[in-house]
Backbone as numpy.savetxt, mean C-alpha at the origin, in Angstrom:
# Nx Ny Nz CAx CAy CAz Cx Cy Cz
5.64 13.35 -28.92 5.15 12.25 -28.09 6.30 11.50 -27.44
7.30 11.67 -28.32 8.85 10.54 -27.76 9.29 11.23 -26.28
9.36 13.00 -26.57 9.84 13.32 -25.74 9.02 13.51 -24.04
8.03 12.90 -24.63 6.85 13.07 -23.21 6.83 12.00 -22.68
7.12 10.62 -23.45 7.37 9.42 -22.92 9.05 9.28 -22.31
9.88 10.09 -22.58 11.37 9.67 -22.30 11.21 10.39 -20.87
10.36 11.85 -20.65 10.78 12.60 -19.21 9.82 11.85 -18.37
8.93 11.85 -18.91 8.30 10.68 -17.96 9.05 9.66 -17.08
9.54 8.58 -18.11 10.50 7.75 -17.44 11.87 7.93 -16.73
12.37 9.05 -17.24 13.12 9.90 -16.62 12.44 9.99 -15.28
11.66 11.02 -14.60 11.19 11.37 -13.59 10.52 9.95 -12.47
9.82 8.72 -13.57 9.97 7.58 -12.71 11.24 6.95 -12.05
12.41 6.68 -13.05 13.30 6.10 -12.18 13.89 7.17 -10.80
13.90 8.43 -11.35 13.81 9.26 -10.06 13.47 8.75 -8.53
11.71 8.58 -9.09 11.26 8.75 -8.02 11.21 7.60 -7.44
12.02 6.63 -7.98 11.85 4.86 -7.80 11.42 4.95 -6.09
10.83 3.84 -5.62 11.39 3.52 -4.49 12.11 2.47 -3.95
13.24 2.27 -3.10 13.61 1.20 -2.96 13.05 -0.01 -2.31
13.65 -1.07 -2.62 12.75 -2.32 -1.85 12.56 -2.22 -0.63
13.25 -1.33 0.07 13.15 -1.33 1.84 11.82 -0.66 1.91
11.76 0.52 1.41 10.55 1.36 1.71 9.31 0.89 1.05
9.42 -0.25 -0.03 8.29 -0.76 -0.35 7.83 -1.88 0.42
8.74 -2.51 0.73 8.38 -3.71 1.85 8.12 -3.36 3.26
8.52 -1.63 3.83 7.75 -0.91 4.79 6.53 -0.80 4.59
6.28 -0.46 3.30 4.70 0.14 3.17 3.48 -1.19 3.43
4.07 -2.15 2.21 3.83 -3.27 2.70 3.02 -4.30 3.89
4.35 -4.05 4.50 4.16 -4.35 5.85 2.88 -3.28 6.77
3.30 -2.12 6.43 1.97 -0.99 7.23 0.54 -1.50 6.86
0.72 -1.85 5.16 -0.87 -1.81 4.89 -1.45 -3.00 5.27
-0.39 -4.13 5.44 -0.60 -5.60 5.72 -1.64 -5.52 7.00
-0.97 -4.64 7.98 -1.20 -5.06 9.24 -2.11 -3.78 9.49
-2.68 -2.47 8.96 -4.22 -2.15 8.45 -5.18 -3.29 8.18
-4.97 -3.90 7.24 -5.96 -4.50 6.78 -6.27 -5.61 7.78
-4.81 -5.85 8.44 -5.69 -7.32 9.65 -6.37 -6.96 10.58
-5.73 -5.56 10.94 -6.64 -5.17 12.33 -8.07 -4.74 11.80
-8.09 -4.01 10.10 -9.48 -3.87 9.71 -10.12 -5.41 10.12
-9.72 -6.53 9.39 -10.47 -7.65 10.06 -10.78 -7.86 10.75
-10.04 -7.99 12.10 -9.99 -7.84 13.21 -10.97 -7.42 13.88
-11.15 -5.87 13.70 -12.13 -5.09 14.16 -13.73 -5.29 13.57
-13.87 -5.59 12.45 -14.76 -6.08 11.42 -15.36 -7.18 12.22
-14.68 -8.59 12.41 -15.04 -9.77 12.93 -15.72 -9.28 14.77
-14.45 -8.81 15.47 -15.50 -8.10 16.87 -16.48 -7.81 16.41
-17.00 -6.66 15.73 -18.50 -6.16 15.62 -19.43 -7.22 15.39
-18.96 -8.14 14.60 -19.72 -9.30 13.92 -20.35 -9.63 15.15
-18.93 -10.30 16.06 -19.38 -10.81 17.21 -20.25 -10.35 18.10
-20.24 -9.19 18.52 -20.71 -8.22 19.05 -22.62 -7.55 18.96
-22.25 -8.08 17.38 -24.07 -8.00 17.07 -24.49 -9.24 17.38
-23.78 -10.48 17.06 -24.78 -11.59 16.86 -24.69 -11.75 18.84
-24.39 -11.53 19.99 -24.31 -11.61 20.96 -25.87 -10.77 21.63
């Protein structure tokens, strides 16, 4: 069991990612989700019209 928990963590710090590419992703999903709003709220508008 030790040794399934050590490669494990082994293979996580590997695959770390750094703060740049997490604060990219971040940023991508941020601005998905506003334009999901975005687009969400038009329709709104759009029916009650």
């Amino acid at each position: 069991m030790r040794g399934i928990l050590r490669s494990s963590t082994e293979s996580h710090h590997k695959d770390r990612l750094s703060l740049k590419e997490i604060s990219q992703a971040l940023d991508i999903s941020e601005a998905g989700v506003k334009s999901r709003i975005y687009i969400e709220l038009v329709n709104g508008f759009a029916l009650q019209l």
